[in-house]
Coordinates of N, CA and C in Angstrom, one line a residue:
X1405 N -74.3 -138.4 -41.3 CA -75.9 -137.9 -41.9 C -76.0 -136.8 -41.8
X1406 N -76.7 -136.1 -42.9 CA -77.0 -134.8 -42.7 C -77.7 -134.4 -42.0
X1407 N -78.0 -133.3 -41.7 CA -78.9 -132.5 -40.9 C -80.3 -132.1 -40.8
X1408 N -80.9 -131.7 -40.0 CA -82.3 -131.0 -40.2 C -82.3 -130.2 -41.5
X1409 N -83.2 -130.2 -42.8 CA -83.1 -128.7 -43.8 C -83.4 -127.7 -42.8
X1410 N -83.5 -127.0 -42.8 CA -83.2 -125.6 -43.0 C -84.8 -125.1 -43.4
X1411 N -85.6 -124.7 -42.1 CA -87.1 -123.9 -42.7 C -86.4 -122.3 -43.2
X1412 N -87.5 -121.9 -43.9 CA -87.4 -120.5 -44.0 C -89.1 -120.0 -43.9
X1413 N -89.4 -119.0 -43.5 CA -90.4 -118.3 -43.1 C -90.6 -116.8 -44.2
X1414 N -91.5 -116.4 -44.9 CA -91.5 -115.3 -45.6 C -92.7 -114.8 -44.6
X1415 N -92.9 -113.4 -44.3 CA -93.9 -113.1 -44.6 C -94.2 -111.7 -45.5
X1416 N -95.7 -111.8 -45.6 CA -95.9 -110.5 -46.5 C -97.2 -109.6 -45.5
X1417 N -96.5 -108.5 -45.5 CA -97.5 -107.5 -44.3 C -98.7 -106.8 -45.0
X1418 N -99.5 -106.9 -45.4 CA -100.1 -106.5 -46.1 C -101.2 -104.9 -45.4
X1419 N -100.4 -104.4 -44.3 CA -101.1 -103.6 -44.1 C -101.2 -102.2 -45.4
X1420 N -101.7 -101.2 -45.0 CA -101.8 -100.4 -45.4 C -101.1 -99.0 -45.3
X1421 N -100.4 -99.2 -44.2 CA -99.4 -98.0 -44.1 C -97.9 -98.7 -44.6
X1422 N -97.1 -97.3 -45.3 CA -95.8 -97.7 -45.6 C -95.1 -97.1 -44.5
X1423 N -93.7 -97.8 -44.6 CA -92.2 -97.2 -44.9 C -92.3 -97.9 -42.8
X1424 N -91.4 -96.6 -42.1 CA -91.9 -97.2 -40.8 C -93.1 -96.9 -39.9
X1425 N -94.6 -96.2 -40.3 CA -95.5 -96.1 -39.8 C -95.9 -97.4 -38.8
X1426 N -95.8 -96.9 -37.4 CA -96.3 -98.0 -36.6 C -97.7 -98.9 -37.3
X1427 N -97.5 -100.2 -36.8 CA -98.7 -100.8 -37.3 C -99.1 -101.7 -36.8
X1428 N -100.5 -102.5 -36.2 CA -100.6 -103.2 -35.1 C -100.5 -104.6 -36.4
X1429 N -100.7 -105.1 -37.8 CA -100.2 -106.3 -38.1 C -98.8 -106.3 -38.1
X1430 N -98.0 -105.1 -38.3 CA -96.2 -105.4 -38.5 C -96.4 -106.1 -37.3
X1431 N -96.7 -105.4 -36.2 CA -96.6 -105.8 -34.7 C -97.0 -107.4 -34.5
X1432 N -98.4 -108.1 -34.6 CA -98.2 -109.3 -34.6 C -98.2 -110.0 -35.6
X1433 N -97.3 -109.8 -36.5 CA -96.3 -110.8 -37.6 C -95.2 -110.7 -37.3
X1434 N -94.5 -109.6 -36.5 CA -94.1 -109.8 -36.1 C -93.3 -110.9 -35.5
X1435 N -93.9 -110.8 -34.3 CA -94.3 -111.5 -33.0 C -94.5 -113.1 -33.7
X1436 N -95.1 -113.2 -34.2 CA -95.2 -114.5 -34.9 C -94.1 -115.0 -35.4
X1437 N -93.9 -114.2 -36.5 CA -92.1 -114.4 -36.5 C -91.3 -114.5 -36.2
X1438 N -90.7 -114.0 -34.6 CA -90.0 -114.2 -33.8 C -90.4 -115.2 -33.0
X1439 N -91.1 -116.1 -33.0 CA -91.6 -117.3 -32.8 C -91.1 -118.0 -33.0
X1440 N -91.4 -118.3 -34.5 CA -90.9 -119.3 -35.5 C -89.4 -119.1 -35.4
X1441 N -88.5 -118.2 -35.3 CA -87.3 -117.8 -35.2 C -87.0 -118.6 -33.7
X1442 N -87.4 -118.7 -32.9 CA -86.9 -119.6 -31.6 C -87.2 -120.9 -31.6
X1443 N -87.5 -121.3 -32.9 CA -87.6 -122.6 -33.1 C -86.7 -123.2 -34.2
X1444 N -85.7 -122.0 -34.7 CA -84.8 -122.3 -35.4 C -85.1 -121.9 -37.0
X1445 N -86.1 -121.6 -37.3 CA -86.5 -120.6 -38.7 C -85.8 -119.4 -39.0
X1446 N -85.2 -119.6 -40.4 CA -85.2 -118.2 -40.9 C -86.1 -117.4 -41.4
X1447 N -86.7 -116.3 -40.3 CA -87.0 -115.5 -41.1 C -87.2 -114.0 -42.0
X1448 N -87.7 -113.9 -42.6 CA -87.8 -112.6 -43.4 C -89.4 -111.5 -43.7
X1449 N -89.1 -110.7 -44.0 CA -90.8 -110.1 -44.2 C -90.4 -108.6 -45.1
X1450 N -91.5 -108.7 -45.5 CA -91.7 -107.2 -46.4 C -93.2 -106.1 -46.0
X1451 N -93.2 -105.0 -45.7 CA -94.6 -104.5 -46.5 C -94.4 -104.0 -48.1
X1452 N -95.6 -105.2 -48.2 CA -96.2 -104.8 -49.6 C -96.5 -103.6 -50.2
X1453 N -97.0 -102.6 -49.5 CA -97.6 -101.5 -49.8 C -95.7 -100.6 -50.3
X1454 N -95.6 -101.3 -50.0 CA -93.6 -100.5 -50.2 C -92.9 -100.8 -51.8
X1455 N -93.8 -101.7 -52.1 CA -93.3 -102.3 -53.0 C -94.2 -101.8 -54.2
X1456 N -93.5 -101.5 -55.5 CA -94.4 -101.7 -56.5 C -95.1 -103.0 -57.5
X1457 N -96.2 -103.5 -57.1 CA -96.4 -104.8 -56.9 C -97.9 -104.3 -58.3
X1458 N -97.6 -104.9 -59.4 CA -98.6 -104.3 -60.5 C -100.3 -104.9 -60.4
X1459 N -100.5 -104.6 -61.1 CA -102.3 -105.3 -61.1 C -102.0 -106.3 -62.2
X1460 N -102.5 -107.8 -61.8 CA -102.7 -108.9 -62.6 C -102.5 -110.5 -62.2
X1461 N -102.7 -110.9 -62.5 CA -102.5 -112.7 -62.2 C -101.5 -113.5 -63.1
X1462 N -100.3 -113.0 -63.5 CA -99.5 -112.8 -64.2 C -97.6 -113.4 -63.3
X1463 N -96.7 -113.6 -63.3 CA -95.7 -113.8 -62.3 C -94.7 -112.9 -62.5
X1464 N -94.9 -112.0 -63.7 CA -94.3 -111.2 -64.1 C -95.1 -109.8 -64.7
X1465 N -95.4 -108.6 -64.3 CA -96.8 -108.1 -65.3 C -95.1 -107.2 -66.0
X1466 N -94.6 -107.3 -65.8 CA -93.6 -105.6 -67.2 C -92.4 -105.1 -66.4
X1467 N -92.2 -104.3 -66.9 CA -90.9 -103.4 -66.5 C -91.7 -102.4 -65.4
X1468 N -90.7 -102.7 -64.3 CA -91.5 -101.6 -63.0 C -91.8 -102.6 -62.3
X1469 N -92.1 -104.2 -62.6 CA -92.9 -104.8 -61.8 C -91.9 -105.4 -60.2
X1470 N -92.5 -105.0 -58.9 CA -91.3 -105.7 -58.2 C -92.7 -106.8 -57.5
X1471 N -93.1 -107.2 -58.4 CA -93.7 -109.3 -57.6 C -92.3 -109.8 -58.0
X1472 N -91.9 -109.7 -59.2 CA -91.0 -111.2 -59.2 C -90.1 -111.5 -58.3
X1473 N -89.4 -110.6 -57.5 CA -88.6 -110.5 -56.5 C -89.3 -110.5 -55.2
X1474 N -90.3 -110.4 -54.8 CA -90.9 -110.8 -54.0 C -91.4 -112.5 -54.0
X1475 N -91.5 -113.0 -55.4 CA -92.2 -114.1 -55.9 C -91.2 -114.9 -55.8
X1476 N -89.8 -114.6 -55.8 CA -88.2 -115.7 -56.0 C -88.4 -115.7 -53.8
X1477 N -88.8 -114.8 -52.9 CA -88.6 -115.0 -52.0 C -90.0 -116.2 -51.5
X1478 N -91.3 -116.2 -52.0 CA -91.9 -116.9 -51.2 C -91.9 -118.9 -52.2
X1479 N -91.2 -118.4 -53.1 CA -90.9 -119.9 -53.1 C -89.3 -120.3 -52.7
X1480 N -88.3 -119.4 -52.5 CA -87.6 -120.0 -51.4 C -87.2 -120.4 -50.2
X1481 N -88.5 -119.8 -49.5 CA -89.3 -120.3 -47.9 C -90.4 -121.4 -47.9
X1482 N -90.5 -122.1 -46.8 CA -91.0 -123.4 -46.7 C -92.3 -123.0 -46.3
X1483 N -92.7 -121.5 -45.3 CA -93.5 -121.3 -45.1 C -93.9 -120.0 -45.3
X1484 N -95.3 -119.7 -46.3 CA -95.2 -118.5 -46.2 C -96.5 -117.6 -45.4
X1485 N -96.7 -116.5 -44.5 CA -97.1 -116.0 -43.4 C -97.7 -114.5 -44.3
X1486 N -98.8 -114.7 -44.4 CA -100.0 -113.2 -44.6 C -100.6 -112.5 -43.2
X1487 N -100.0 -111.1 -43.5 CA -100.6 -111.1 -42.2 C -101.0 -109.5 -43.5
X1488 N -102.8 -109.4 -42.4 CA -103.9 -108.4 -43.1 C -104.2 -107.8 -41.9
X1489 N -104.9 -106.4 -42.1 CA -106.0 -105.7 -41.4 C -107.3 -106.3 -41.6
X1490 N -108.0 -106.1 -41.2 CA -109.7 -106.4 -41.7 C -110.1 -104.7 -41.8
X1491 N -110.5 -104.4 -43.4 CA -111.3 -103.2 -43.6 C -112.9 -103.6 -44.5
X1492 N -113.9 -102.6 -43.2 CA -115.2 -103.7 -44.0 C -115.4 -105.0 -44.0
X1493 N -114.8 -105.4 -42.8 CA -115.0 -106.5 -42.7 C -114.3 -107.6 -43.5
X1494 N -113.3 -107.5 -44.3 CA -112.3 -107.7 -46.0 C -111.0 -107.7 -45.4
X1495 N -110.0 -109.0 -45.7 CA -108.7 -108.3 -45.8 C -108.3 -107.1 -46.8
X1496 N -107.4 -106.8 -46.4 CA -107.0 -105.2 -47.0 C -107.1 -105.0 -48.7
X1497 N -106.7 -104.4 -49.5 CA -106.6 -104.2 -50.7 C -105.3 -104.9 -50.9
X1498 N -104.3 -104.5 -50.3 CA -102.9 -104.8 -50.6 C -102.9 -106.5 -50.4
X1499 N -103.7 -106.8 -49.7 CA -103.8 -108.3 -49.5 C -104.4 -108.9 -51.1
X1500 N -105.1 -108.3 -50.8 CA -105.8 -108.9 -52.4 C -104.7 -108.9 -53.5
X1501 N -104.3 -107.8 -53.7 CA -102.9 -107.6 -54.7 C -102.1 -108.8 -54.7
X1502 N -102.0 -109.3 -53.7 CA -101.0 -110.5 -53.6 C -101.5 -111.6 -53.8
X1503 N -102.5 -111.7 -53.7 CA -103.6 -112.8 -53.4 C -103.8 -112.9 -55.2
X1504 N -104.0 -112.0 -55.4 CA -104.3 -111.9 -57.2 C -102.5 -112.2 -57.7
X1505 N -101.9 -111.9 -57.3 CA -100.4 -112.0 -58.0 C -99.9 -113.5 -58.0
X1506 N -100.3 -114.0 -56.4 CA -100.2 -115.7 -56.1 C -100.9 -116.4 -57.3
X1507 N -101.9 -116.0 -58.1 CA -102.9 -116.7 -58.9 C -102.1 -117.4 -60.0
X1508 N -101.1 -116.5 -60.6 CA -100.3 -117.5 -61.6 C -99.4 -118.8 -61.4
X1509 N -99.4 -119.2 -60.0 CA -99.7 -120.3 -59.4 C -100.3 -121.2 -60.2
X1510 N -101.0 -120.8 -60.4 CA -101.7 -122.3 -61.6 C -101.8 -122.5 -62.4
X1511 N -100.8 -122.0 -63.2 CA -100.3 -121.9 -64.6 C -99.0 -122.2 -64.5
X1512 N -97.9 -122.7 -63.7 CA -96.5 -123.2 -63.4 C -96.5 -124.3 -62.8
X1513 N -95.6 -125.1 -63.2 CA -95.7 -126.5 -63.0 C -93.9 -127.0 -62.6
X1514 N -93.3 -127.7 -61.5 CA -92.2 -127.7 -61.5 C -92.0 -129.5 -62.7
X1515 N -91.1 -129.6 -63.2 CA -90.6 -130.9 -63.5 C -91.4 -132.1 -63.1
X1516 N -92.3 -132.0 -62.0 CA -92.9 -133.2 -61.7 C -94.4 -132.9 -62.3
X1517 N -94.9 -132.1 -62.2 CA -96.4 -131.5 -63.1 C -96.8 -131.4 -61.9
X1518 N -95.9 -131.0 -60.9 CA -97.1 -130.0 -59.4 C -96.6 -128.8 -59.6
X1519 N -97.9 -128.1 -59.2 CA -98.0 -126.6 -59.0 C -96.4 -126.0 -58.5
X1520 N -95.9 -125.3 -58.8 CA -94.8 -124.9 -58.0 C -94.9 -124.1 -56.2
X1521 N -95.8 -124.0 -55.9 CA -96.5 -123.4 -54.6 C -96.3 -125.3 -54.0
X1522 N -96.5 -125.8 -54.7 CA -96.9 -127.3 -53.7 C -95.5 -127.6 -52.3
X1523 N -95.9 -127.9 -51.4 CA -94.6 -128.4 -51.0 C -94.8 -127.0 -49.6
X1524 N -95.0 -126.0 -49.9 CA -95.3 -124.7 -48.3 C -96.4 -124.8 -48.0
X1525 N -96.2 -124.7 -46.4 CA -97.6 -124.5 -45.6 C -97.4 -123.2 -45.2
X1526 N -98.7 -122.9 -44.6 CA -99.4 -120.9 -44.6 C -99.8 -121.1 -43.3
X1527 N -99.8 -119.9 -42.6 CA -100.4 -119.2 -41.6 C -100.6 -117.9 -42.0
X1528 N -101.1 -117.3 -41.1 CA -102.8 -116.0 -41.0 C -102.2 -114.9 -40.1
X1529 N -101.8 -113.9 -40.0 CA -102.3 -113.5 -38.6 C -103.2 -112.3 -39.1
X1530 N -104.4 -111.4 -38.6 CA -105.5 -110.7 -39.3 C -105.1 -109.5 -37.6
X1531 N -105.1 -108.4 -37.9 CA -105.7 -107.2 -36.6 C -106.9 -106.8 -37.1
X1532 N -108.3 -106.1 -36.4 CA -109.2 -105.2 -37.2 C -109.8 -104.5 -35.6
X1533 N -110.7 -103.9 -35.7 CA -111.6 -103.0 -34.5 C -113.2 -103.8 -34.6
X1534 N -113.3 -104.2 -36.0 CA -114.2 -104.8 -35.7 C -114.7 -106.3 -35.8
X1535 N -115.8 -106.8 -36.1 CA -115.7 -108.5 -36.6 C -115.1 -108.5 -37.7
X1536 N -114.8 -109.8 -38.2 CA -114.4 -109.9 -39.8 C -113.6 -111.2 -39.9
X1537 N -112.7 -111.3 -38.1 CA -111.9 -111.7 -38.3 C -112.0 -113.5 -39.0
X1538 N -112.7 -114.3 -38.7 CA -112.9 -115.6 -39.5 C -113.7 -115.1 -41.0
X1539 N -113.9 -114.3 -41.3 CA -113.8 -114.0 -42.3 C -112.9 -113.8 -43.2
X1540 N -112.5 -112.7 -43.3 CA -111.4 -112.8 -43.7 C -109.9 -114.0 -43.5
X1541 N -109.7 -115.0 -42.7 CA -109.3 -116.1 -42.6 C -109.9 -117.2 -43.6
X1542 N -111.2 -116.7 -43.5 CA -111.9 -118.3 -45.0 C -111.5 -118.1 -45.9
X1543 N -111.1 -116.1 -46.6 CA -111.4 -115.9 -48.1 C -109.8 -115.8 -48.4
X1544 N -108.4 -115.6 -47.3 CA -107.3 -115.7 -47.4 C -106.8 -117.3 -47.7
X1545 N -107.6 -117.8 -47.1 CA -106.8 -119.4 -46.8 C -107.5 -120.1 -48.1
X1546 N -109.0 -120.1 -48.8 CA -109.3 -120.7 -49.7 C -108.7 -120.4 -51.0
X1547 N -108.2 -118.7 -50.6 CA -107.2 -118.2 -51.9 C -105.7 -119.3 -52.2
X1548 N -105.3 -119.4 -50.4 CA -103.9 -119.8 -51.0 C -104.1 -121.3 -51.1
X1549 N -104.9 -122.1 -50.7 CA -105.5 -123.4 -50.8 C -105.8 -123.3 -52.2
X1550 N -106.6 -122.2 -53.3 CA -106.2 -122.7 -54.4 C -105.3 -122.9 -55.6
X1551 N -104.4 -121.9 -54.9 CA -102.9 -122.1 -55.9 C -102.2 -122.6 -55.1
X1552 N -102.6 -124.0 -54.5 CA -101.1 -124.8 -54.2 C -100.5 -124.8 -52.9
X1553 N -100.8 -123.9 -51.7 CA -100.5 -124.6 -50.7 C -101.1 -125.5 -49.9
X1554 N -100.5 -125.6 -48.8 CA -101.2 -126.1 -47.8 C -101.1 -125.3 -46.3
X1555 N -102.4 -125.5 -45.9 CA -103.2 -125.1 -44.4 C -102.8 -126.6 -43.2
X1556 N -102.4 -125.3 -42.1 CA -102.7 -126.6 -41.3 C -103.3 -126.1 -40.2
X1557 N -103.7 -127.1 -39.3 CA -104.8 -126.6 -38.4 C -104.4 -125.6 -37.2
X1558 N -105.6 -125.1 -36.8 CA -105.0 -123.5 -36.3 C -104.3 -122.6 -36.5
X1559 N -103.8 -122.4 -37.6 CA -102.5 -121.9 -38.1 C -103.2 -120.3 -38.4
X1560 N -103.9 -119.9 -37.8 CA -104.7 -118.0 -37.7 C -104.5 -117.7 -36.4
X1561 N -104.1 -116.6 -36.2 CA -103.8 -116.1 -35.1 C -104.0 -114.4 -35.3
X1562 N -105.8 -114.1 -34.7 CA -106.3 -112.8 -34.8 C -106.5 -112.2 -33.5
X1563 N -106.5 -110.7 -33.6 CA -107.1 -109.8 -32.5 C -107.8 -109.1 -32.8
X1564 N -109.5 -108.4 -32.6 CA -110.3 -107.6 -32.7 C -110.6 -107.1 -31.9
X1565 N -110.4 -106.0 -31.7 CA -110.4 -104.8 -30.5 C -112.2 -104.5 -30.5
X1566 N -112.5 -103.6 -29.7 CA -114.0 -103.5 -29.4 C -114.7 -103.1 -30.7
X1567 N -115.9 -103.6 -30.8 CA -116.3 -102.4 -32.0 C -116.9 -101.0 -31.8
X1568 N -115.9 -100.3 -33.2 CA -116.3 -98.9 -33.0 C -115.8 -98.5 -31.9
X1569 N -114.6 -99.0 -31.4 CA -113.8 -98.7 -30.2 C -112.3 -97.8 -31.0
X1570 N -111.6 -97.5 -30.8 CA -110.2 -96.5 -30.7 C -108.8 -97.2 -30.6
X1571 N -108.8 -98.4 -29.7 CA -107.3 -99.2 -29.2 C -107.6 -100.1 -30.1
X1572 N -105.9 -100.4 -30.3 CA -105.5 -100.8 -31.7 C -104.8 -102.0 -31.1
X1573 N -104.1 -103.1 -31.7 CA -102.7 -104.0 -31.4 C -102.3 -103.4 -31.0
X1574 N -101.8 -102.4 -31.4 CA -99.9 -101.7 -31.7 C -100.2 -100.8 -30.2
X1575 N -101.6 -100.8 -29.4 CA -101.8 -100.4 -28.5 C -101.9 -101.2 -27.4
X1576 N -101.5 -102.0 -27.0 CA -102.5 -102.5 -26.2 C -100.4 -102.5 -25.2
X1577 N -100.5 -102.5 -23.7 CA -99.5 -102.4 -23.2 C -98.8 -103.4 -22.9
X1578 N -99.2 -105.0 -23.3 CA -98.7 -106.0 -23.4 C -99.4 -107.1 -24.3
X1579 N -98.6 -107.9 -24.9 CA -99.6 -109.2 -25.5 C -100.3 -110.1 -24.6
X1580 N -102.1 -109.9 -24.9 CA -102.6 -110.4 -24.6 C -101.8 -112.4 -24.5
X1581 N -102.4 -112.9 -22.9 CA -102.2 -113.7 -22.8 C -102.6 -115.4 -23.5
X1582 N -103.7 -115.0 -24.5 CA -104.7 -115.5 -25.5 C -103.8 -115.7 -27.0
X1583 N -103.3 -114.4 -27.0 CA -102.8 -114.0 -28.3 C -101.4 -115.1 -27.9
X1584 N -100.7 -115.2 -27.1 CA -99.3 -115.6 -27.2 C -99.4 -117.2 -26.9
X1585 N -100.3 -117.3 -26.4 CA -100.6 -119.4 -26.6 C -101.0 -119.6 -27.8
X1586 N -102.0 -118.7 -28.8 CA -102.5 -119.0 -30.3 C -101.0 -118.7 -30.8
X1587 N -100.1 -118.1 -30.6 CA -99.1 -118.0 -31.4 C -97.8 -119.1 -31.4
X1588 N -98.6 -119.7 -30.2 CA -97.5 -120.5 -30.3 C -98.3 -122.2 -30.3
X1589 N -99.5 -121.9 -30.8 CA -100.4 -123.4 -31.3 C -99.7 -122.9 -32.7
X1590 N -100.5 -121.7 -33.3 CA -100.0 -121.8 -34.8 C -98.9 -122.3 -35.3
X1591 N -97.8 -121.6 -34.8 CA -96.2 -121.4 -35.3 C -96.1 -123.1 -34.8
X1592 N -96.6 -123.7 -33.8 CA -95.9 -125.3 -33.8 C -96.5 -125.7 -34.9
X1593 N -97.5 -125.5 -35.1 CA -98.2 -126.2 -36.3 C -97.9 -126.6 -38.1
X1594 N -97.7 -124.9 -38.2 CA -97.1 -124.7 -39.4 C -95.7 -125.6 -39.6
X1595 N -94.9 -125.0 -38.1 CA -93.6 -125.6 -38.7 C -93.8 -127.0 -38.7
X1596 N -94.7 -127.7 -37.9 CA -94.6 -129.2 -37.9 C -95.0 -129.8 -39.9
X1597 N -95.8 -129.0 -40.2 CA -95.9 -129.7 -41.3 C -95.1 -128.9 -42.5
X1598 N -94.7 -127.6 -42.3 CA -93.5 -127.3 -43.0 C -92.6 -128.6 -43.1
X1599 N -92.3 -129.2 -42.2 CA -91.1 -129.8 -42.2 C -91.3 -131.2 -42.8
X1600 N -92.9 -131.7 -42.4 CA -93.3 -132.3 -43.1 C -93.1 -133.0 -44.2
X1601 N -93.4 -131.7 -45.0 CA -93.7 -131.2 -46.8 C -91.9 -131.5 -47.1
X1602 N -91.4 -130.7 -46.5 CA -89.6 -130.5 -47.0 C -89.9 -132.2 -47.4
X1603 N -89.4 -133.2 -46.1 CA -89.3 -134.4 -46.1 C -90.0 -135.0 -47.2
X1604 N -91.6 -135.4 -47.5 CA -92.3 -135.7 -48.4 C -93.0 -134.9 -49.1
X1605 N -92.6 -135.1 -50.6 CA -93.0 -133.8 -51.4 C -94.2 -134.8 -51.4
X1606 N -95.6 -133.9 -52.3 CA -96.5 -134.2 -53.0 C -96.0 -135.2 -54.2
X1607 N -96.9 -136.2 -53.9 CA -97.2 -137.4 -55.6 C -96.5 -136.4 -56.9
X1608 N -95.4 -136.5 -57.5 CA -95.8 -136.4 -59.2 C -97.1 -136.3 -59.9
X1609 N -97.5 -135.4 -60.9 CA -98.8 -135.8 -61.7 C -98.6 -137.0 -62.1
X1610 N -99.8 -137.5 -61.9 CA -99.9 -138.5 -62.9 C -99.5 -140.0 -62.0
X1611 N -99.5 -139.6 -60.5 CA -98.4 -140.9 -59.7 C -99.5 -141.1 -58.2
X1612 N -99.2 -142.3 -57.9 CA -100.4 -142.3 -56.9 C -99.0 -141.5 -56.1
X1613 N -100.1 -141.7 -54.5 CA -99.4 -141.5 -53.1 C -98.4 -142.3 -52.6
X1614 N -96.8 -142.3 -52.4 CA -96.5 -143.1 -51.5 C -95.9 -142.6 -50.4
X1615 N -96.3 -143.9 -49.4 CA -96.0 -143.8 -47.6 C -94.9 -144.3 -47.5
X1616 N -94.2 -143.3 -46.5 CA -92.7 -144.6 -46.0 C -93.3 -144.9 -45.0
X1617 N -92.8 -146.2 -44.5 CA -93.2 -147.1 -43.9 C -92.1 -146.6 -43.0
X1618 N -92.6 -147.2 -41.2 CA -91.6 -146.7 -40.5 C -90.4 -148.5 -39.7

């Protein structure tokens, strides 16, 4: 009997900071991916700002566009994790660029007529020093649902510091207990959903859903 399918998670860090610069978004995203790794998930991530992602809404915007290679990593994974800081109460501009490029999935289907993004679960991590985490989650998740990704319950992990404060998530001496329990919950839920989708894909276009009987 074949063993369980390997689940892969791909994280896209939408921090505005490039290279090895310290990033609260990077820290929280890494903690989330590490938690998935403890359950046997293969993980990888990038900082989107380090790649020349051209503006546009197609799968390939021409010479020099880094998005096609990133898109392949999205499609090779069963879990997509987006990490974004909050700026002016909004997802970062880099996050919005990523969402715009994911828009291409609306015009791409597989051999069964499903969007290419179907069967993939998503999770979200958000950091900031002001209010806005719920708004950011709603905005990003709406976009991801629109282009075919599946959202599990309680799959957003966020930390928001004191308003007008100077302490960032990366400055904390240790992970807060609440963040740890929220990461556990979100990781369990997104992995559970990814495994279910890997075994039972959405029905082909024009056909009714079929459910397995125990």
